XYZ file of C-alpha atoms in Angstrom:
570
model
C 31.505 5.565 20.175
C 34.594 5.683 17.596
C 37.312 2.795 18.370
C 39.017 2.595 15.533
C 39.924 4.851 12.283
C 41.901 3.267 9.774
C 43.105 5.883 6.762
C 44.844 4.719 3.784
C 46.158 6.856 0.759
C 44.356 9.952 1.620
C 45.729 12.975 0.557
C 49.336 13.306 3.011
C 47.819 10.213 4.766
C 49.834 7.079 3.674
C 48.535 4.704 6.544
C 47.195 5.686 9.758
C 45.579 3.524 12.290
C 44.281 5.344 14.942
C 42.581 3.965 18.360
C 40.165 6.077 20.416
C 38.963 5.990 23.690
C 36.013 6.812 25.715
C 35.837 10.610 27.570
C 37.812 13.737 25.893
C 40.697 13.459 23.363
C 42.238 16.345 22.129
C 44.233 16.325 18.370
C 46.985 18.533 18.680
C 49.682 19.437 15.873
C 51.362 22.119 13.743
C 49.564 24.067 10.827
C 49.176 21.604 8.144
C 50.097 18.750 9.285
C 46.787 16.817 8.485
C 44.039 17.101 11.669
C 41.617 18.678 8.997
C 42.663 15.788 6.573
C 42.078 13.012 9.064
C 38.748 14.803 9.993
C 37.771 14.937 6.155
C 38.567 11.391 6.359
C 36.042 9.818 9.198
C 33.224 12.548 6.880
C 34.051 9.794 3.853
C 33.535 6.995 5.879
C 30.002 8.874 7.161
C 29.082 9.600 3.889
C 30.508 12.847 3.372
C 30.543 13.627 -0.754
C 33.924 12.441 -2.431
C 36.276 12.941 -5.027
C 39.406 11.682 -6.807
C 41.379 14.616 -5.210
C 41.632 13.132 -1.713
C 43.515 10.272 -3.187
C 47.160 10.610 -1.838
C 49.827 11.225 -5.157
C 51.159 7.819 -6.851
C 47.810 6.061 -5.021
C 45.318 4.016 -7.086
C 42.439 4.430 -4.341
C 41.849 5.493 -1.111
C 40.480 3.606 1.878
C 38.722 4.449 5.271
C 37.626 2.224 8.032
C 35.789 3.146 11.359
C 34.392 0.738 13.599
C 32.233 1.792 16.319
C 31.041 0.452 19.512
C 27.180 1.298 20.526
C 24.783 0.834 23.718
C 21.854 -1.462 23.472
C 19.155 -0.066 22.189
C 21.031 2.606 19.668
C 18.428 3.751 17.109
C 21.277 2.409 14.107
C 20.082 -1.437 14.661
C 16.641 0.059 13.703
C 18.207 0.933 10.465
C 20.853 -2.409 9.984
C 17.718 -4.490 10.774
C 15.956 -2.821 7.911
C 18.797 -3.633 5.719
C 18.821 -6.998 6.731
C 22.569 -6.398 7.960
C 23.203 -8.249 11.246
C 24.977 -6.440 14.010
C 24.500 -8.017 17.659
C 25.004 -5.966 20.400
C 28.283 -5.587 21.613
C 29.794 -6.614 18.182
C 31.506 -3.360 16.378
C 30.039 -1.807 13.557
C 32.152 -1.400 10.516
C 31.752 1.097 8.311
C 34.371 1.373 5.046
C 34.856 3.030 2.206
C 36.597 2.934 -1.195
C 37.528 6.242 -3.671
C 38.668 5.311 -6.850
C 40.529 7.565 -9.003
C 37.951 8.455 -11.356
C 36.070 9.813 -8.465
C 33.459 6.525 -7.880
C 33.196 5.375 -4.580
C 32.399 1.690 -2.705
C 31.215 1.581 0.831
C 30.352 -1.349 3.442
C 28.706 -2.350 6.496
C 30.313 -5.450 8.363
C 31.708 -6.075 4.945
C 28.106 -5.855 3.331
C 28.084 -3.723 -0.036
C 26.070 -0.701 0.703
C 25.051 2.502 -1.019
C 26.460 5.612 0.474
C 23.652 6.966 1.163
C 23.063 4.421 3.829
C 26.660 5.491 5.452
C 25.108 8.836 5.568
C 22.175 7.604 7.728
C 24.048 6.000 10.145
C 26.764 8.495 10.076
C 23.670 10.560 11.260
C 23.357 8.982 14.377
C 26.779 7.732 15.150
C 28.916 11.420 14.969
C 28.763 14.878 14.513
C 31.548 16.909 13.276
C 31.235 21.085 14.495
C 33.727 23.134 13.099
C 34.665 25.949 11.390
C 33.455 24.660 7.746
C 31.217 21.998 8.086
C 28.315 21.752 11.170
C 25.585 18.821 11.057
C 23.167 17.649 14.015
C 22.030 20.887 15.852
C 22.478 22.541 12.973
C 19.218 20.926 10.846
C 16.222 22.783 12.163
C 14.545 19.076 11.731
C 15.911 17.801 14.542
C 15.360 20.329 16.865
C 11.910 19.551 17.947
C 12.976 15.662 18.994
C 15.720 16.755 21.253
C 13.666 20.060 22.821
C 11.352 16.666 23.499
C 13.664 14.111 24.819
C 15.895 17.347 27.038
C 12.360 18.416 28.366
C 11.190 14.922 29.542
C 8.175 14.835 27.298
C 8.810 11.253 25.854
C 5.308 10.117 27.309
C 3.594 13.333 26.038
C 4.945 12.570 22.697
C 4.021 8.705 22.866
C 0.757 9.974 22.928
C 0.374 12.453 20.388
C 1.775 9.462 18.172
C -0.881 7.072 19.252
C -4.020 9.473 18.578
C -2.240 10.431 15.276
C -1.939 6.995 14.209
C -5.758 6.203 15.139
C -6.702 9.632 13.543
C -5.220 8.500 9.802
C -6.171 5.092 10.581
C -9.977 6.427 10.788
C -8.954 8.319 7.951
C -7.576 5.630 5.602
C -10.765 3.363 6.461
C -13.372 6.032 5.747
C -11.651 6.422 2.527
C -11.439 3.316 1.588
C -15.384 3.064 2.408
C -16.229 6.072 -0.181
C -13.744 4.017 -2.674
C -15.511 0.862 -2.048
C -19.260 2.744 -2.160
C -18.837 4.160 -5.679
C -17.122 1.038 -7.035
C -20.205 -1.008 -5.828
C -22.538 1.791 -6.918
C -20.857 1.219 -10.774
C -21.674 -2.208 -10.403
C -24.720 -2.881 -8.404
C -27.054 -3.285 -11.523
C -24.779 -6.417 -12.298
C -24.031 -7.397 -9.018
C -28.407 -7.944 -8.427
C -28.082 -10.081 -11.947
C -25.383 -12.045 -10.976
C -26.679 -12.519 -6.663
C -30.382 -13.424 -8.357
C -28.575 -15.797 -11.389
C -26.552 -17.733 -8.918
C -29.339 -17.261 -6.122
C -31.677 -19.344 -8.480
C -28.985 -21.898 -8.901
C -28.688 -22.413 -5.205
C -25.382 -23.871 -5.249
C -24.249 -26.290 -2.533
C -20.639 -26.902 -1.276
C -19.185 -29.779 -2.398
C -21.883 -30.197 -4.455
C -19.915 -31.011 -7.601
C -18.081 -33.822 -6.408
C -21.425 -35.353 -5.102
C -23.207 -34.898 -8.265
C -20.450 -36.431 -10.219
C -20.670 -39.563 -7.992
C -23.920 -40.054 -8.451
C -24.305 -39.302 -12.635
C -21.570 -42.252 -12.684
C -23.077 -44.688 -10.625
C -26.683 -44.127 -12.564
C -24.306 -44.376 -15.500
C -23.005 -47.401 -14.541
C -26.573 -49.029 -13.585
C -27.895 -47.884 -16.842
C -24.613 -49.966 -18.722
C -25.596 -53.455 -16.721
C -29.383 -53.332 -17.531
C -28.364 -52.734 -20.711
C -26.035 -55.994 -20.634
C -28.768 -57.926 -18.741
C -31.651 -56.769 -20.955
C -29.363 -58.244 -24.053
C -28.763 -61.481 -22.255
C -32.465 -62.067 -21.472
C -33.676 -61.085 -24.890
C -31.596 -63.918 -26.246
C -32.805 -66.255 -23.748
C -36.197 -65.619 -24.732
C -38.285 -65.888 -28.330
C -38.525 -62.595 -29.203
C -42.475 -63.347 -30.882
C -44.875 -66.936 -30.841
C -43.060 -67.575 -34.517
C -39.571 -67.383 -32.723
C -38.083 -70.543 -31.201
C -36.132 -69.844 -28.015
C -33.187 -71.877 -26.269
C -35.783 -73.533 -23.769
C -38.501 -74.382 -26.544
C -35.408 -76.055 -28.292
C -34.617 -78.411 -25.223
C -38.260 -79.138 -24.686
C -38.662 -80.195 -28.341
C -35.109 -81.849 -28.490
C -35.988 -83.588 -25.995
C -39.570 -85.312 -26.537
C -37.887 -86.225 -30.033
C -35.708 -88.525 -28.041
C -38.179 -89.644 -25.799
C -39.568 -91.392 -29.109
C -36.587 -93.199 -29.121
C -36.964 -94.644 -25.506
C -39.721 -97.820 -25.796
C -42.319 -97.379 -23.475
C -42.955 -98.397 -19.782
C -43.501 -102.042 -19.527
C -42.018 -102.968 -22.851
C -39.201 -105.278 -22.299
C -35.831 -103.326 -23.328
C -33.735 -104.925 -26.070
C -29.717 -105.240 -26.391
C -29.287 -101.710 -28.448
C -25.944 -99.860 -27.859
C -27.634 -96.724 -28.717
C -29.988 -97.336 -26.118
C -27.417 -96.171 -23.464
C -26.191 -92.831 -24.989
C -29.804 -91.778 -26.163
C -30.707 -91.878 -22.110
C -27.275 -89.614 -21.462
C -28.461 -87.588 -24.276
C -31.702 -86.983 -22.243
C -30.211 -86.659 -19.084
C -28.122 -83.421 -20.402
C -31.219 -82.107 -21.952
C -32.990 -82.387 -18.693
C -30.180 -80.505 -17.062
C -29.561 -77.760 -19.647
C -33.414 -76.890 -19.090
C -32.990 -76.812 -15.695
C -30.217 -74.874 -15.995
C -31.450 -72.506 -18.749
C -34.545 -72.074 -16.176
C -32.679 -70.972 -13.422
C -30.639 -68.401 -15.724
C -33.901 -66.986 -17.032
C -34.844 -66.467 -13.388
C -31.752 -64.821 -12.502
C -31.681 -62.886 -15.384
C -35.102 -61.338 -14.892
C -34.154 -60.348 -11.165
C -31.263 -58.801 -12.327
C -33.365 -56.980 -14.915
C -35.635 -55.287 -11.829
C -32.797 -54.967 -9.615
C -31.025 -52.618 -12.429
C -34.023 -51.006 -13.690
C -32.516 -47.454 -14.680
C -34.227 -43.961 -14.117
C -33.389 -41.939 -17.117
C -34.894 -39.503 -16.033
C -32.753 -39.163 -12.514
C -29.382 -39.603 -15.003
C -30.933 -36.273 -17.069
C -31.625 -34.264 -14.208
C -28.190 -34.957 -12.362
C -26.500 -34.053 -15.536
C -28.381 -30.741 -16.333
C -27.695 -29.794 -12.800
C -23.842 -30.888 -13.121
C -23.764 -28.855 -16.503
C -25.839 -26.176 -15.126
C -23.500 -25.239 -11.995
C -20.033 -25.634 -14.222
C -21.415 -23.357 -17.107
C -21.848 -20.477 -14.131
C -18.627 -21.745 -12.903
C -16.666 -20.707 -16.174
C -19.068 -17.423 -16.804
C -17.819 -15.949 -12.747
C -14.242 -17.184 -13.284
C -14.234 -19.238 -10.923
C -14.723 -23.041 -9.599
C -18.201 -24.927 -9.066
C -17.234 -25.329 -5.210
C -16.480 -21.455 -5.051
C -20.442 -20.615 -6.278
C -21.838 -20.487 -2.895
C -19.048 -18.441 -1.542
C -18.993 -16.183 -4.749
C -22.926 -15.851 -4.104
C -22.515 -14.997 -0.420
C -19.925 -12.114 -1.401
C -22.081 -10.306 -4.209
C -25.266 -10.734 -1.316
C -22.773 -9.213 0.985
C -21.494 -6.344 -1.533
C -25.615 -5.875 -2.177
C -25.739 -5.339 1.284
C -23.101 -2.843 1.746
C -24.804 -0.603 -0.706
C -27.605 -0.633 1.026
C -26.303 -0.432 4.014
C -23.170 1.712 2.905
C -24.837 5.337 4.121
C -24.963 4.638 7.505
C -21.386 3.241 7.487
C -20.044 5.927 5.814
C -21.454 8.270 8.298
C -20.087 6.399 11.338
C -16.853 6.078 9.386
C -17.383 10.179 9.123
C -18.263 10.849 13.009
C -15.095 8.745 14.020
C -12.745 10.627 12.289
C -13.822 13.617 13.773
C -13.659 11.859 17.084
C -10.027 10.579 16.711
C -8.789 13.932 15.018
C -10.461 15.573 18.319
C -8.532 13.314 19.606
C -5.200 14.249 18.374
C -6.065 17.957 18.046
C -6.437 17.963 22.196
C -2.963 15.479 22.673
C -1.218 17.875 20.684
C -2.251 20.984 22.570
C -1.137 19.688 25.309
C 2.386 18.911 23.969
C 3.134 21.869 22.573
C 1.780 23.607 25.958
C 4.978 21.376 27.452
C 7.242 22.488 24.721
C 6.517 26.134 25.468
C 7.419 25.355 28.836
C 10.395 23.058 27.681
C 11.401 25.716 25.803
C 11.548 28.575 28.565
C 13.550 25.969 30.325
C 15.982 25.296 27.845
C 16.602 28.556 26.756
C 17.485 29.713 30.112
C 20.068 26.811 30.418
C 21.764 27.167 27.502
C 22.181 31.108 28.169
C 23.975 30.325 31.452
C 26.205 28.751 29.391
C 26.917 31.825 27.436
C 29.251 34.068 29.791
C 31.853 31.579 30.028
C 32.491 30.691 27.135
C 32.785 34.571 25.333
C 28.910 34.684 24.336
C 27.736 37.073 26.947
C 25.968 39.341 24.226
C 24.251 36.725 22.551
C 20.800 35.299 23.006
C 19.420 31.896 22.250
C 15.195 31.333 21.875
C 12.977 28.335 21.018
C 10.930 29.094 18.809
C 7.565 27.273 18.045
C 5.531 27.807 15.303
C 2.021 25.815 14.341
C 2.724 23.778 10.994
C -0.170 24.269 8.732
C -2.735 21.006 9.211
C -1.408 19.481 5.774
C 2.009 19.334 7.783
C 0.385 17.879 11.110
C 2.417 14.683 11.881
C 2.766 11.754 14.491
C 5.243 14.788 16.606
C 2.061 17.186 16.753
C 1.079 20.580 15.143
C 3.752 22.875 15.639
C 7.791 22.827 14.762
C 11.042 23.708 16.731
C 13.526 26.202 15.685
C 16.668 27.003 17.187
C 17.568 30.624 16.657
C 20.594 33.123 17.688
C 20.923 36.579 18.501
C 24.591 36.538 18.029
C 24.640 40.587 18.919
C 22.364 43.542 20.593
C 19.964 44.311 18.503
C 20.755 41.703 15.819
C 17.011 39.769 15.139
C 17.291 36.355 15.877
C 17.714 33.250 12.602
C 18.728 29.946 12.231
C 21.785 29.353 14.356
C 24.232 28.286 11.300
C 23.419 31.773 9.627
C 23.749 34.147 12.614
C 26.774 32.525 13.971
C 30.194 31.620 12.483
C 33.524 29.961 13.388
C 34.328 29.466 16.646
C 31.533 31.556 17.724
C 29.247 28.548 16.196
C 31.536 26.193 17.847
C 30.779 27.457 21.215
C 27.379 27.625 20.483
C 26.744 24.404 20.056
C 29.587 23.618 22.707
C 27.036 25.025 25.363
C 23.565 23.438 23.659
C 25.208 20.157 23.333
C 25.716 20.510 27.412
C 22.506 21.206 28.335
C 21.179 18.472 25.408
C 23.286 15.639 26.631
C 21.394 12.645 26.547
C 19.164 13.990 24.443
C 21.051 12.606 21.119
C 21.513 9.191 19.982
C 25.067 10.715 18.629
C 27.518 8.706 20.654
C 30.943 10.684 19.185
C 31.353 14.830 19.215
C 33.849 16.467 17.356
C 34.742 19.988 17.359
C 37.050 21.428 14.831
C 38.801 24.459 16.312
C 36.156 25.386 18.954
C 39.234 27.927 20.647
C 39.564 29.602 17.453
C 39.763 33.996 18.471
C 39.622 33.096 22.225
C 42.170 32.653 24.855
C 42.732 32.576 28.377
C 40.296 32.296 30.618
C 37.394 31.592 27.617
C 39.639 28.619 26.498
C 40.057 26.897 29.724
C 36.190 27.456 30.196
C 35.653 25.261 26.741
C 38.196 22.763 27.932
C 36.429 22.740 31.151
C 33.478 22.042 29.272
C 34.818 19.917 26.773
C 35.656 17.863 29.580
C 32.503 17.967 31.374
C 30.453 16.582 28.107
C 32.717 14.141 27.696
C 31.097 12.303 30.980
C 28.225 11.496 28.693
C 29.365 11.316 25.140
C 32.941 10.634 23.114
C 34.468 14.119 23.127
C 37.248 15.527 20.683
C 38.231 18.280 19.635
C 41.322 19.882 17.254
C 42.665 22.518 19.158
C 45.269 24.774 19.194
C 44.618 26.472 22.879
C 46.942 24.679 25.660
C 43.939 25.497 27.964
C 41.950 22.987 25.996
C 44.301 20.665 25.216
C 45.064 20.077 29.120
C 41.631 19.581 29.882
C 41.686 16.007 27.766
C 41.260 12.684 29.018
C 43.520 11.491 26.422
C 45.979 13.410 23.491
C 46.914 12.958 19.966
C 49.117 14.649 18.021
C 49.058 14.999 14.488
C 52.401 16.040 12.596
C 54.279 15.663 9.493
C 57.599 14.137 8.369
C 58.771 14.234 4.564
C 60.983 11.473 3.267
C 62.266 10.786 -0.619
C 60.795 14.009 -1.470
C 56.951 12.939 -0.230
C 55.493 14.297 2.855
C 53.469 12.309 5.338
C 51.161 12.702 8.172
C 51.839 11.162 11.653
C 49.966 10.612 14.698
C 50.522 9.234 17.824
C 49.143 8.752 21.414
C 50.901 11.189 23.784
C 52.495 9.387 26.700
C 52.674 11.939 30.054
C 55.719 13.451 29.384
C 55.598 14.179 25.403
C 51.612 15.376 26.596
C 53.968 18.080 28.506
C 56.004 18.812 26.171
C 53.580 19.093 23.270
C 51.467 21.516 25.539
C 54.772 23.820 26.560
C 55.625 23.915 22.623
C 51.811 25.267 22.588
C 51.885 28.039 24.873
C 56.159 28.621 24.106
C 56.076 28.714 20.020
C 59.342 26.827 18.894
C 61.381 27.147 21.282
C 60.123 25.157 24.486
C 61.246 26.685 27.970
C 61.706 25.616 31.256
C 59.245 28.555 31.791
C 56.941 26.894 29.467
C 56.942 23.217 31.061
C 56.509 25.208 34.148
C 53.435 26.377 33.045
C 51.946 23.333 31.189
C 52.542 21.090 33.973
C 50.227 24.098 35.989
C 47.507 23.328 33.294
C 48.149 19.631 33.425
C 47.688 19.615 37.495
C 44.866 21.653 37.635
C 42.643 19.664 35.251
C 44.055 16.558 37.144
């Protein structure tokens, strides 16, 4: 509901903060003092269309706050969540708005910058303004069918018809996608077989890459050492019988010394070179034996790193082999096998695409069956629904000075094109407003207060039925009196147990009926006129509603008979 409406610089507005409460307030005041302006006003801050003109004289820019206060659950946190605006419940919601003078226009949400458009949304589904210029709500035919719906208890009914709708273009979107898929494949199947029997050939393996890398570098690296082994062996060795290797050397170094060494018996002489010729030998002695047990290790080593060339060559033309396909499909070596699995898997689908299309076919006559039959069934409850509310509304009609007119629900089947998650037909609300006058469209049948009333007595029998949480009729008493006006107060008062109620009023009847009153005057001061409001206390509430039944001049007779009024609604 509306808390709070803060005007500034609007037309005769200077600065008006205004505080509302929950039930029925009614705006009273002289012709002209400003109700219509302030009403103009909370239509800006819904997202009514604006101009420079509503900016007050001397004023830059005009501003409008409301702040509202909703139940759990109010369809505008669908919206703010969308948004991404962040409203807890039980936190206000702030709407604002800006006019500059060259007629642009700022707006916010809890001080978020927001197009209007979004104020008109929620403006939507926070108030509704009825009056004598300007009607919104029950006045779009679209809405009709929802609260006919929610008024006729056929939430459940209408869950349903959702539900099959939703499986019915689900079945719909799938088999389409299907025939999409089918003649995309069908373009492509000649290269699809290449490419499945290409990469089918090459068989690759996952992981396989990183495996076949490993092993090219350690035959790679075997190769390198019997390379290095093979060199150190060859120079070890005599390469022919003309060649004299590093052991033949030794050998022949060393029987030339043992010349020098007198033989076995001989008695040895006092030669100095005796001694290092014998050293000499010794080291020749161990350099064969060492050059011996080098050639022995080198020849093991020589087996023990025998290369396959012929392994190396076919790990490489297998490496090569699966990253050449890799760069021809776009994609990596690892990714083959899965690529391969997905054209086998397209293959498949063409082959096997006929019989899936025609499942794909028989479900989606199943589910729209489906929804056809849901449907039928709802709009059997709206006609029912329907008869119902009809007859409630037009018991509404006596009282309030409507006694000729008559009020129908009509439903009409929407061609299948038009066939939606709320069924197969649409809601209409029409009027009769006269004998003999064929019914239309409630907003052209009806004007004024005649409208006003109208609605008045639908909005009665619809309570609840709305996610509107404020009402606001603009001169609902307007060419009625009496005994008609205190029936709309009654009313007024009566739908104001459900909703936030007010209404700008110029019947006493009405005004006496309110939970709560404001009036709205003017006062001028240094030649510029200004608007005024303020909460009635008990005693100006009596005096305000004796100046409405007196005129100007306010009786004893006339207190007399607003403090009647004011008792009997009490």
């Amino acid at each position: 509901m509306l808390t709070l409406l803060s005007i500034q610089d609007v037309v005769l507005i200077e600065k008006l903060d205004l505080v509302f409460h929950p039930g029925f307030t009614a705006l009273t005041g002289e012709t002209g003092a400003g109700k219509s302006i302030l009403l103009d006003s909370l239509g800006l801050v819904l997202g009514d269309r604006a101009t420079s003109g509503v900016i007050r004289a001397g004023a830059s820019e005009a501003r409008i706050t409301a702040s509202f206060d909703l139940p759990e659950g109010h369809p505008t946190f669908d919206i703010l969540s969308e948004q991404d605006i962040p409203v807890e419940a039980g936190e206000p919601l702030i709407l604002r708005r800006v006019i500059t003078s060259d007629g642009r226009s700022r707006a916010w949400v809890n001080d978020q910058s927001v197009a209007v458009t979004l104020l008109r949304r929620l403006g939507g589904l926070l108030s509704e303004i009825q009056g004598q210029h300007a009607q919104i709500g029950l006045m779009e035919a679209g809405t009709h069918r929802d609260l006919l719906d929610v008024s006729g208890g056929l939430t459940g009914q209408r869950e349903a018809v959702a539900s099959a709708y939703g499986l019915w273009k689900a079945a719909e979107a799938a088999l389409h996608t299907a025939r999409q898929n089918m003649a995309e494949l069908g373009r492509e199947e000649e290269w699809l077989r290449h490419a499945a029997d290409e990469l089918g050939q090459l068989a690759p393996q996952a992981d396989e890459e990183a495996l076949l890398a490993q092993q090219r570098h350690v035959l790679q690296g075997n190769e390198r050492r019997g390379e290095a082994v093979a060199a150190a062996l060859s120079d070890l060795l005599p390469r022919d019988r003309r060649s004299t290797g590093p052991s033949q050397a030794i050998r022949s170094a060393s029987r030339a010394l043992q010349r020098l060494v007198p033989p076995a018996g001989e008695p040895e002489q006092s030669d100095p070179m005796q001694a290092v010729t014998g050293e000499a030998l010794a080291a020749l002695d161990a350099a064969g034996l060492a050059l011996a047990e080098a050639e022995e290790l080198l020849s093991r080593l020589v087996v023990e790193c025998e290369a396959d060339p012929r392994l190396l060559e076919q790990t490489e033309e297998r490496l090569f082999a699966l990253r050449t396909a890799a760069r021809k499909y776009n994609t990596t070596v690892d990714g083959l096998a899965e690529l391969l699995e997905q054209y086998r898997e397209r293959l498949s689908l063409i082959e096997t695409g006929s019989f899936r299309l025609e499942e794909l076919e028989q479900h989606l006559l199943e589910t729209r069956s489906a929804y056809i039959q849901e449907a039928e069934r709802l709009s059997a409850a709206r006609k029912l629904a329907g008869a119902r509310l009809e007859k409630s509304v037009v018991s509404e009609f006596r009282p309030l000075h409507l006694e000729k007119a008559r009020f129908f629900v009509s439903l009409e089947p929407l061609p299948e094109e038009s066939w939606n998650a709320g069924g197969t037909d649409q809601c209409v609300f029409l009027l009769a407003a006269n004998p003999g006058q064929p019914p239309g469209p409630i907003g052209k049948v009806a004007s004024g207060g005649e409208l006003s009333r109208l609605l008045l007595a639908l909005r009665l029998v619809l309570a609840g039925a709305s996610p509107v949480q404020t009402l606001i009729f603009d001169e609902i008493d307007a060419g009625v009196g009496g005994a008609t006006a205190a029936a709309i107060g009654e009313r007024l008062h009566r739908l104001a147990g459900s909703i936030q109620v007010m209404a700008v009023t110029h019947s006493p009847q009405v005004a006496a009926a309110a939970d709560h009153h404001l009036h709205i005057g003017k006062m001028t001061s240094g030649g510029a006129t200004r608007t005024t409001a303020a909460l009635l206390s008990s005693e100006a509430r009596l005096e305000e509603i004796a100046r409405m039944l007196a005129g100007d001049t306010v009786t004893e007779e006339a207190r007399a008979a607003a403090r009647r009024l004011l008792n009997h609604q009490g």
